Coordinates of C-alpha atoms and ligand atoms in Angstrom, one line a residue:
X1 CA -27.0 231.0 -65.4
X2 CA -30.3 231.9 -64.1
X3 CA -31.3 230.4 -60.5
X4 CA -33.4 227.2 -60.8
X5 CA -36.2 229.3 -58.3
X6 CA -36.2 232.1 -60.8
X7 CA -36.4 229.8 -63.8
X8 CA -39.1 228.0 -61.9
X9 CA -40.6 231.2 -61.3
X10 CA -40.4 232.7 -65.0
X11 CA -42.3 229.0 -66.5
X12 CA -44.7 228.8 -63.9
X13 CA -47.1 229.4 -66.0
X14 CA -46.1 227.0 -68.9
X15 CA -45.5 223.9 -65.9
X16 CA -49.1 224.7 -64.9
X17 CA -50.7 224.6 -68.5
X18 CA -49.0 221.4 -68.9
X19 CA -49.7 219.9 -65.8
X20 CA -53.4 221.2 -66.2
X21 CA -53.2 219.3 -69.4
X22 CA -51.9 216.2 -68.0
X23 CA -54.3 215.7 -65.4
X24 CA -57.2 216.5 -67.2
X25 CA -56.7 215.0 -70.3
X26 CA -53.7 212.3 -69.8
X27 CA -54.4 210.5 -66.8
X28 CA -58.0 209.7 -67.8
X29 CA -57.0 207.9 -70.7
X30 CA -53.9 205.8 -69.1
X31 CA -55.7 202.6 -67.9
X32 CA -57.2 202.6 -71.7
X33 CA -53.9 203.3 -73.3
X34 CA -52.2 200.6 -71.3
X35 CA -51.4 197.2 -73.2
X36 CA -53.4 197.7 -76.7
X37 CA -51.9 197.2 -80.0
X38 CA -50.9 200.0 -82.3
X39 CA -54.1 200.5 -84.2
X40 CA -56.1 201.4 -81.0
X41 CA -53.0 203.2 -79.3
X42 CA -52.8 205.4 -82.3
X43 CA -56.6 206.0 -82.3
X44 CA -56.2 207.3 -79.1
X45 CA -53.0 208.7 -78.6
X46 CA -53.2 210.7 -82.3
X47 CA -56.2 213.3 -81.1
X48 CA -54.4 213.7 -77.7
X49 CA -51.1 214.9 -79.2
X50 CA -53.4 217.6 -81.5
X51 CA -54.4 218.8 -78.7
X52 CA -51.2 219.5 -77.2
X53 CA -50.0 220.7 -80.3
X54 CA -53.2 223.3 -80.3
X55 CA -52.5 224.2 -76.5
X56 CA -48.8 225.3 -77.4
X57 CA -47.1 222.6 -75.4
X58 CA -45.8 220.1 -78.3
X59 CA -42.0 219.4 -78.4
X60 CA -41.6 222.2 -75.5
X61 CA -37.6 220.9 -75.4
X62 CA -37.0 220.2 -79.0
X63 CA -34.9 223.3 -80.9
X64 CA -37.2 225.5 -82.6
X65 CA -35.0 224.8 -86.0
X66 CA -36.5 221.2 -86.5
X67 CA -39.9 222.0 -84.9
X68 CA -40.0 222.4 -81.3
X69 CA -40.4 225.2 -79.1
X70 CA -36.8 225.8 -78.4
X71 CA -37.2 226.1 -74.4
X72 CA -33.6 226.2 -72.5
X73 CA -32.4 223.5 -71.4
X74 CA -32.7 224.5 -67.7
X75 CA -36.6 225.9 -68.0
X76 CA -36.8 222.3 -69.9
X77 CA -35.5 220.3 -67.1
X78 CA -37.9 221.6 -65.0
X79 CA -41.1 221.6 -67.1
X80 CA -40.0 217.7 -67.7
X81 CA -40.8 217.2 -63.9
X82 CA -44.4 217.4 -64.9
X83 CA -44.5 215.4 -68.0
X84 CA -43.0 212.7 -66.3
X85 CA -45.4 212.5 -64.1
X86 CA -47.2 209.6 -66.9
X87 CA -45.3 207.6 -69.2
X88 CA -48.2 208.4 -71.9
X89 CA -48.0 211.9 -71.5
X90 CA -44.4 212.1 -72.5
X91 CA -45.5 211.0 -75.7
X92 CA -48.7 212.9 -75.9
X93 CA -46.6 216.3 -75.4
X94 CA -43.7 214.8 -78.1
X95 CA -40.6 214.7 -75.6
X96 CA -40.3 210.7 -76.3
X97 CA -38.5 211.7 -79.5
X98 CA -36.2 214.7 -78.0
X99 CA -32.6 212.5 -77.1
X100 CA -33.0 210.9 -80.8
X101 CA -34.0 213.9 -82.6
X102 CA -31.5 216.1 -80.9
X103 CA -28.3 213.7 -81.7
X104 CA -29.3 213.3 -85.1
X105 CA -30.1 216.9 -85.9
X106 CA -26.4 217.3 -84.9
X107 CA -24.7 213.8 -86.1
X108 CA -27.0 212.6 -89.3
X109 CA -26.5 213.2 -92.7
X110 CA -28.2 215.8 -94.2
X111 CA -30.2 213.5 -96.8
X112 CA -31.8 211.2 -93.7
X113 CA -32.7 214.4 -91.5
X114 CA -34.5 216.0 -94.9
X115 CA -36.3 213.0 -95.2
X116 CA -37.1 212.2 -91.9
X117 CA -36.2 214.8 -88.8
X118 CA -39.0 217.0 -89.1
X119 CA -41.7 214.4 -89.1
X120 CA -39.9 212.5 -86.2
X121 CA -40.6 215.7 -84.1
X122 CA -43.8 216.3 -85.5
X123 CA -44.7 212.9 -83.7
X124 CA -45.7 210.8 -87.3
X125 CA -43.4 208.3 -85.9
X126 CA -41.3 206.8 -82.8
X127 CA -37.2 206.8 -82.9
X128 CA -35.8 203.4 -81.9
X129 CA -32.1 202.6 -80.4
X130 CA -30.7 199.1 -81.0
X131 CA -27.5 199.1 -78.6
X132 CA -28.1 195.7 -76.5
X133 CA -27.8 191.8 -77.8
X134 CA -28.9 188.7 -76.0
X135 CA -25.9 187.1 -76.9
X136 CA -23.1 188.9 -75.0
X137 CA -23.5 191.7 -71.6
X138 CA -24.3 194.4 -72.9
X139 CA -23.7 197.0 -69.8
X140 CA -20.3 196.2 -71.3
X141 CA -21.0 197.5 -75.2
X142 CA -17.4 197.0 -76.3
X143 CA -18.4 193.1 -77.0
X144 CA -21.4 193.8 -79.4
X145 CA -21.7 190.9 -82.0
X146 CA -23.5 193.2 -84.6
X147 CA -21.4 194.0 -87.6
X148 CA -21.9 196.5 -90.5
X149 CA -19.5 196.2 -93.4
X150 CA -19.2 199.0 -96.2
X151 CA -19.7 197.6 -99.7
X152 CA -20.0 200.0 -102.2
X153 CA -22.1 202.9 -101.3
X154 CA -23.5 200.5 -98.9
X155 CA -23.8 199.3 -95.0
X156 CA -24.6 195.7 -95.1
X157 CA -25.4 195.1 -91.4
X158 CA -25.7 191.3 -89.6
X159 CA -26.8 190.9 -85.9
X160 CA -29.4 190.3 -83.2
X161 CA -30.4 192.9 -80.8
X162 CA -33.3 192.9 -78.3
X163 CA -34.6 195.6 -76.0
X164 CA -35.2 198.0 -78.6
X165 CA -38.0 200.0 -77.1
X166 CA -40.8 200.8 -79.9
X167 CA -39.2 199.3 -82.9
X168 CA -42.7 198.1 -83.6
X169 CA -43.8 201.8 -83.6
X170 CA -40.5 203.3 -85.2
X171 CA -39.8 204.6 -88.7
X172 CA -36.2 203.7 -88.0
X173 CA -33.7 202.2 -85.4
X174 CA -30.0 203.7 -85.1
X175 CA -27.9 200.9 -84.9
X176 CA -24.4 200.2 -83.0
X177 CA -22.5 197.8 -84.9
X178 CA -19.2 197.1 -85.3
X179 CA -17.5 198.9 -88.4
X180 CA -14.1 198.9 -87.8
X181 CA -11.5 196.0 -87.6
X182 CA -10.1 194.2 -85.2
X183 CA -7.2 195.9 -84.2
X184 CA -9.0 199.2 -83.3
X185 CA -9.6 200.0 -79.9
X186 CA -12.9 198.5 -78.7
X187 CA -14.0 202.3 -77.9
X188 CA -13.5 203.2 -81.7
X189 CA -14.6 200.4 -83.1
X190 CA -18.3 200.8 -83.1
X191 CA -20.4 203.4 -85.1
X192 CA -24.3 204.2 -85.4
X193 CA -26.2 203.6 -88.2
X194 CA -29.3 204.6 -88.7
X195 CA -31.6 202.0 -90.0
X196 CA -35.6 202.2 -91.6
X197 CA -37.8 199.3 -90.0
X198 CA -38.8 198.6 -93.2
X199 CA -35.4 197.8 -94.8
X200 CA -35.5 194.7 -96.3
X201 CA -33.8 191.8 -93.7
X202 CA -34.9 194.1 -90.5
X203 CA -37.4 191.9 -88.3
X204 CA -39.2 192.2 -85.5
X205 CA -38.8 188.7 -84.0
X206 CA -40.8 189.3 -81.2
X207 CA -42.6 191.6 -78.5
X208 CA -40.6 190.9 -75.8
X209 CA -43.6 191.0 -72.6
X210 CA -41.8 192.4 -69.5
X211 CA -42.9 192.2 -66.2
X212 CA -46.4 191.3 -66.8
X213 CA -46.7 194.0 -69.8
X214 CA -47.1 193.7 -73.4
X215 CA -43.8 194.2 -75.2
X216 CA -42.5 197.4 -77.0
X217 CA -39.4 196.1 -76.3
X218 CA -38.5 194.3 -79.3
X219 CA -36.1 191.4 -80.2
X220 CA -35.0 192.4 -83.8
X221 CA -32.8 190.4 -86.1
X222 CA -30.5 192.1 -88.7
X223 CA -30.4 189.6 -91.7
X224 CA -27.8 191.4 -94.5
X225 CA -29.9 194.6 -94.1
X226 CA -28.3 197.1 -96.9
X227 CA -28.6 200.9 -96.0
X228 CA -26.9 203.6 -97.9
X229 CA -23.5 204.9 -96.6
X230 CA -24.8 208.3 -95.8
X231 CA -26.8 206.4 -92.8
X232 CA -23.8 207.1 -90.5
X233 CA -24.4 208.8 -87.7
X234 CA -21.5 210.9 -87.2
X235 CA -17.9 209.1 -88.1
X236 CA -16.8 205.7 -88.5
X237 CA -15.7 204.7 -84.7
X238 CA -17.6 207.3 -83.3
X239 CA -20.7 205.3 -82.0
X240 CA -19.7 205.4 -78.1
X241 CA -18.4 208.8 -78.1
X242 CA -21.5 209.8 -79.7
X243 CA -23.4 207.9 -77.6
X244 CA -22.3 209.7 -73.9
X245 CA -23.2 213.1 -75.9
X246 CA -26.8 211.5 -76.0
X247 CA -26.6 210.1 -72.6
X248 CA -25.7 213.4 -70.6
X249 CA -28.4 215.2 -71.0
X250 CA -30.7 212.1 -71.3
X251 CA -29.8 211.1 -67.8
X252 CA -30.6 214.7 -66.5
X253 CA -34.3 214.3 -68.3
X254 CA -35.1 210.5 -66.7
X255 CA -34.5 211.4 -63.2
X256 CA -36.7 214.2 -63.9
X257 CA -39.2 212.5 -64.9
X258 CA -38.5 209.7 -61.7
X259 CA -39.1 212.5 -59.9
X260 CA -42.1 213.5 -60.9
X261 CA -43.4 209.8 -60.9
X262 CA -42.4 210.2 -57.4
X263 CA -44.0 213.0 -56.8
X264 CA -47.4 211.3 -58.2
X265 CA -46.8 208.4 -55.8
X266 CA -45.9 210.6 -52.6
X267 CA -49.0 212.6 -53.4
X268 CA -51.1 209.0 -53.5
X269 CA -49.4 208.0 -50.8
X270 CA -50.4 210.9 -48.3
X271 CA -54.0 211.1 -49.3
X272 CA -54.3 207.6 -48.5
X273 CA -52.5 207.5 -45.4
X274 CA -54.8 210.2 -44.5
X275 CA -58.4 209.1 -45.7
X276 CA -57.7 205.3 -44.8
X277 CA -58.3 204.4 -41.1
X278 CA -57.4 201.1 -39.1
X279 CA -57.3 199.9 -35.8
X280 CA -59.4 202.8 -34.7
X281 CA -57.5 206.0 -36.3
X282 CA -56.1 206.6 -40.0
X283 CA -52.7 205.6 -41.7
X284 CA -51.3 208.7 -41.4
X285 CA -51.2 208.3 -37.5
X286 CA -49.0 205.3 -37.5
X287 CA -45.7 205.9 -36.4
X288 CA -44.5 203.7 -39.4
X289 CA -46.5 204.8 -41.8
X290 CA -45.4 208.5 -40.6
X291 CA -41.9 206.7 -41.3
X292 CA -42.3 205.7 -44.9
X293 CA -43.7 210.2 -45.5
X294 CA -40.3 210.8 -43.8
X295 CA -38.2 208.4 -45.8
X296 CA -40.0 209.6 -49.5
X297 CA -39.8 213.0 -48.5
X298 CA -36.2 213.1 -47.9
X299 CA -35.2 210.9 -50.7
X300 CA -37.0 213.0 -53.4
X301 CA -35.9 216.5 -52.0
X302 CA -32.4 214.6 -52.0
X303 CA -32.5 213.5 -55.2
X304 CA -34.3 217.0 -56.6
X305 CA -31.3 219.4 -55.5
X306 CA -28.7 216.6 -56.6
X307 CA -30.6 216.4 -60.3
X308 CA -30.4 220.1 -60.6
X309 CA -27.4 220.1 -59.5
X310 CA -25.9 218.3 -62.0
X311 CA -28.2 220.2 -64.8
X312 CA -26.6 223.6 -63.6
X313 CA -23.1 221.9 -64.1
X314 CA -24.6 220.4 -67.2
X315 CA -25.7 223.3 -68.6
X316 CA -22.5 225.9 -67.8
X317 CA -20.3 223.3 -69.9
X318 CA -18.7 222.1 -66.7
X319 CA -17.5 218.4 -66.3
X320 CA -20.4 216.7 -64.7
X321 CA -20.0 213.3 -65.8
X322 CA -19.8 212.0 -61.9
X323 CA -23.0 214.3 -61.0
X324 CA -24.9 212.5 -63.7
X325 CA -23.8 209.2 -62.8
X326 CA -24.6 209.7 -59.2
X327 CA -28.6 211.0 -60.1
X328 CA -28.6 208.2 -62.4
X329 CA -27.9 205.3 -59.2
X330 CA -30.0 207.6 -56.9
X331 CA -32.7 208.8 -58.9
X332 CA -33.6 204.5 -59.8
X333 CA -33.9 204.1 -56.5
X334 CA -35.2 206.6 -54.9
X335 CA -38.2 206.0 -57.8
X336 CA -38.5 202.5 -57.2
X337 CA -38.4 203.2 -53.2
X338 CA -40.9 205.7 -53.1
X339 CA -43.6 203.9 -55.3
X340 CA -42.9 200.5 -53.4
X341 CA -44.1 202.6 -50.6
X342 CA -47.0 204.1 -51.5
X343 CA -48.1 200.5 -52.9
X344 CA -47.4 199.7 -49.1
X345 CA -49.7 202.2 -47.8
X346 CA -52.4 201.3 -50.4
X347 CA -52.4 197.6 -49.0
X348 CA -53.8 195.3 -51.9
X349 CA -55.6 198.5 -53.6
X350 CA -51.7 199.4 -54.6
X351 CA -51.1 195.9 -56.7
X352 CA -54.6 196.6 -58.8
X353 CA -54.5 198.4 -62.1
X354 CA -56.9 200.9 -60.2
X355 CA -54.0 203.2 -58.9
X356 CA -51.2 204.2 -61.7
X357 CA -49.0 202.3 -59.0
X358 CA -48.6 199.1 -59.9
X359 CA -47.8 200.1 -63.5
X360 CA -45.1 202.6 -62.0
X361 CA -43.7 199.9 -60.2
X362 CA -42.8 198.1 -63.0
X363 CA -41.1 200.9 -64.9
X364 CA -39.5 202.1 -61.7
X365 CA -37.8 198.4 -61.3
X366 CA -36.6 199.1 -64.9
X367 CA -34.9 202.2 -64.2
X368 CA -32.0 200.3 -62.5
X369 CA -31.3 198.5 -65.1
X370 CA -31.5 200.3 -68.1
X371 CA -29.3 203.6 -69.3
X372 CA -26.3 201.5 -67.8
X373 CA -27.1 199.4 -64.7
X374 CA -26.8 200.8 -61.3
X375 CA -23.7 199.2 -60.6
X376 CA -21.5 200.1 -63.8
X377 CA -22.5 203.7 -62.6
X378 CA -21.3 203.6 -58.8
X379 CA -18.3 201.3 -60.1
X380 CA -17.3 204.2 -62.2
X381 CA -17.9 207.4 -59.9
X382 CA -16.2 205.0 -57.2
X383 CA -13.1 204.3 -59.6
X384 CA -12.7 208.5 -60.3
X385 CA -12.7 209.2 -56.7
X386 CA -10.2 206.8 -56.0
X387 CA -8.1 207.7 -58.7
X388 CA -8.2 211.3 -57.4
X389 CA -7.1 210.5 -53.8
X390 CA -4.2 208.1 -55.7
X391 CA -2.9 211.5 -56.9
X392 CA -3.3 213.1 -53.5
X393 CA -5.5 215.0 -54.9
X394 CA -8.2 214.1 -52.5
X395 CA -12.6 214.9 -52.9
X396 CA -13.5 217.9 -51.9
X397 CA -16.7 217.9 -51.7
X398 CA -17.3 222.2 -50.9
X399 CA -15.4 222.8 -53.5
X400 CA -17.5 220.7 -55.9
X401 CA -20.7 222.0 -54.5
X402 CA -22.9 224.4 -57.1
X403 CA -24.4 226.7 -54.9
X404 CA -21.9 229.1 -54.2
X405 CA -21.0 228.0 -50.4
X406 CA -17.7 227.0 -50.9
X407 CA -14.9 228.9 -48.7
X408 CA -12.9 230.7 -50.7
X409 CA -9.1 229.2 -50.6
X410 CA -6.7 230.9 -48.4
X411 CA -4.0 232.8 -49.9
X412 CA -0.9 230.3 -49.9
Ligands
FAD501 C1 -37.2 198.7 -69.9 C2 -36.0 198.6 -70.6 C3 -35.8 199.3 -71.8 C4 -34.6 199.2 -72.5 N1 -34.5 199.9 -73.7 C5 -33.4 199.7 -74.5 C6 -33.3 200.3 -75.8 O1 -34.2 201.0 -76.3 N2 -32.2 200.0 -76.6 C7 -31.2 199.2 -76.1 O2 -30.3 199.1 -76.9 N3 -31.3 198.7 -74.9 C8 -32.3 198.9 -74.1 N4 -32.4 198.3 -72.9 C9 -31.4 197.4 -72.4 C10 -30.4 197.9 -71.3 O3 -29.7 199.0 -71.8 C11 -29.6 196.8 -70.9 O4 -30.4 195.8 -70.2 C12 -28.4 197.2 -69.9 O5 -27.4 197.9 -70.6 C13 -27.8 196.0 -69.3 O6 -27.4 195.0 -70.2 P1 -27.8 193.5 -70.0 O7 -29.3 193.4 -69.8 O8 -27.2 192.7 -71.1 O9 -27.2 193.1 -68.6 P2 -25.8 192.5 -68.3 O10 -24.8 193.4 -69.0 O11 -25.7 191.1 -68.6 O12 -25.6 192.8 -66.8 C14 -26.4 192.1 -65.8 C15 -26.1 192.6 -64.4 O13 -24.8 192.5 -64.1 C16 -24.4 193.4 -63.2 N5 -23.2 194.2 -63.7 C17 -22.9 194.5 -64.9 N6 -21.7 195.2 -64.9 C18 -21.3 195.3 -63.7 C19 -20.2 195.8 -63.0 N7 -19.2 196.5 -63.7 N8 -20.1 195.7 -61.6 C20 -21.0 195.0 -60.9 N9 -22.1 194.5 -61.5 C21 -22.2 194.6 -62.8 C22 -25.6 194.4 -63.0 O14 -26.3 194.1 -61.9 C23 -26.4 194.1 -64.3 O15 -27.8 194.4 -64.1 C24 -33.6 198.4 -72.1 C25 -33.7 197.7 -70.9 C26 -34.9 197.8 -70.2 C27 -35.0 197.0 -68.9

């Protein structure tokens, strides 16, 4: 694989348009795109995402088969950095639909991706994921209540999920349910269905507001919804396994774009600590304000080389399902650390909707909860080391390490 440096090197000019883009046309536009129902979101957001299509940078990730601009995976990674940078500019370039599009142009039926994959990348409408229920814990998907029985040529599907970001601005949801009897192995019991939001018995029950901010993250109740049997995703059983497929690479593209919030906040951060003066000198001569550069700084460039890290693994078809997890636990809080920071430095300017950081905030206190809480993730990488030094086996970290420094093994 190519270096990451030469990569970045070889999409320079591609990161720049996009950031160019961002800055002048995105971040404008965020206070006004914040908390506003569809109608005057759309109004908005609709002319923003013609330009980016006119500017070349719509659906840079997606595969240029359904519509994207087929960028690798690695120059993607990197290029993601910048999107992330505002939650409205990952729509406004079409990434928000990549994960959903990317697993169903590979696991859909051919009838639902005619009708519908094309015009989900083309950005007519958002994808939806109904995994978690109120009812039971969810970080634990093997007890989902949702069922979905075959009749026919039919699913009929019964359950309550909530936390399904922008079913009130999706076409569709993909549903876990249970399909499979009891007797089957939690793990290949569950498949995905995908389901349109205007079936008859799919509701929005409500907008759930979190944090302070208007819901997109919607409590939905399945009431007998029928869709036809070609709406699996995949096989019968195969929701979860399905599911990780999603996940990898997903992971990989959040704490990319957690970096790149934190890059936003570091930047805020020192320009503050250097304009702002008290007690006779600015911010940025305090020794603990100098503390709070020192911590950011090490925790992003931490958190950078682990991300790629795990993308290189990722990406050469290696196992890096412990990489993954690990960027997932570090990158949530190295967000949420570095934001909380630069809301420090900004004293009482840093709470108001006048900085982008009391809105990142929020999002960056969701991070560790959602894709898998924190903990599930360090109880997992915890359990494989374990496992490997109850084999003797040991964890050697040179020899797992990517960039080539590993001694080589002596002869035996
Ligand atoms: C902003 C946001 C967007 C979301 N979007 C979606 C979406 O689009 N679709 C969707 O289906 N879901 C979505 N979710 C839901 C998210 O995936 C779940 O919240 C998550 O899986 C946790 O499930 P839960 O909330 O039921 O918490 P629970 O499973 O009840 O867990 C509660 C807490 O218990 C602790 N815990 C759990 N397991 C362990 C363990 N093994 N060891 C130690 N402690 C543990 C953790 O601290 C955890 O936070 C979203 C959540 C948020 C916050």
């Amino acid at each position: 694989m190519t270096s990451f440096a030469e990569l970045a090197g070889q999409w320079r000019p591609v990161r720049d348009k996009v950031e160019g883009f961002i800055e002048e046309r995105v971040y404008p536009l965020e206070a006004e795109l914040d908390d506003i129902d569809n109608d005057r979101y759309f109004a908005l957001m609709r002319p923003l995402m013609a330009e980016a299509k006119a500017h070349g940078i719509w659906a840079l990730g997606h595969p240029r088969e359904i519509g994207g601009q087929g960028l690798p995976f690695a120059a993607y990674v990197l290029i993601n950095e910048v999107i992330g940078r505002s939650e409205h500019a990952i729509v406004a370039l079409g990434t928000h639909t990549l994960q959903d599009a990317l697993m169903l142009h590979r696991f859909a039926g051919a009838a639902w991706k005619e009708r519908y994959l094309r015009r989900l990348v083309d950005g007519d409408f958002f994808p939806s994921v109904s995994m978690t229920e109120p009812a039971v814990a969810s970080s634990d998907p093997t007890q989902l209540q949702t069922t979905a029985v075959l009749e026919g040529d039919e699913w009929r599907i019964s359950g309550r999920k909530w936390f399904t970001t922008w079913a009130n601005r999706a076409a569709f949801s993909t549903v876990f349910a249970r399909t499979e009897p009891d007797d089957v192995p939690a793990h290949r019991a569950f498949s995905m269905i995908v389901v349109p939001t205007d079936a008859r018995g799919y509701r929005i029950v409500r907008e759930v507001p979190v944090l302070g901010m208007r819901g997109c993250h919607c409590e939905v109740a399945l009431e007998d919804v029928r869709v036809p049997a070609a709406n699996l995703v995949g096989g019968r059983g195969e929701g979860f396994t399905i599911a990780q497929k999603r996940l990898g690479p997903g992971r990989i593209y959040h704490c990319m774009r957690w970096l790149g919030q934190a890059q936003r906040a570091f930047d805020l951060m020192c320009r503050r600590a250097n304009e702002r003066v008290a007690f006779g000198s600015p911010l940025a001569s305090k020794q603990l304000v100098q503390k709070m550069v020192f911590d950011s700084a090490a925790e992003i460039q931490a958190c950078r080389l682990l991300t790629l890290d795990a993308a290189r693994k990722l990406d050469a078809g290696e196992d890096a399902r412990t990489e993954i997890a690990v960027i997932k636990v570090v990158g949530a809080q190295m967000v949420h650390n570095v934001v909380d920071r630069a809301i420090q430095v900004h004293g009482a300017l840093g709470v108001t909707i006048d900085t982008p950081l009391e809105r990142m905030y929020r999002h960056a206190r969701f991070a560790r909860i959602y894709d898998g809480p924190d903990e599930v993730h360090v109880e997992s990488v915890a359990k494989r080391i374990l496992r490997s030094f109850a084999r003797g086996d040991g964890w050697d970290f040179a020899e797992r390490d990517s960039v080539g420094s590993s001694p080589p093994r002596a002869a035996a």
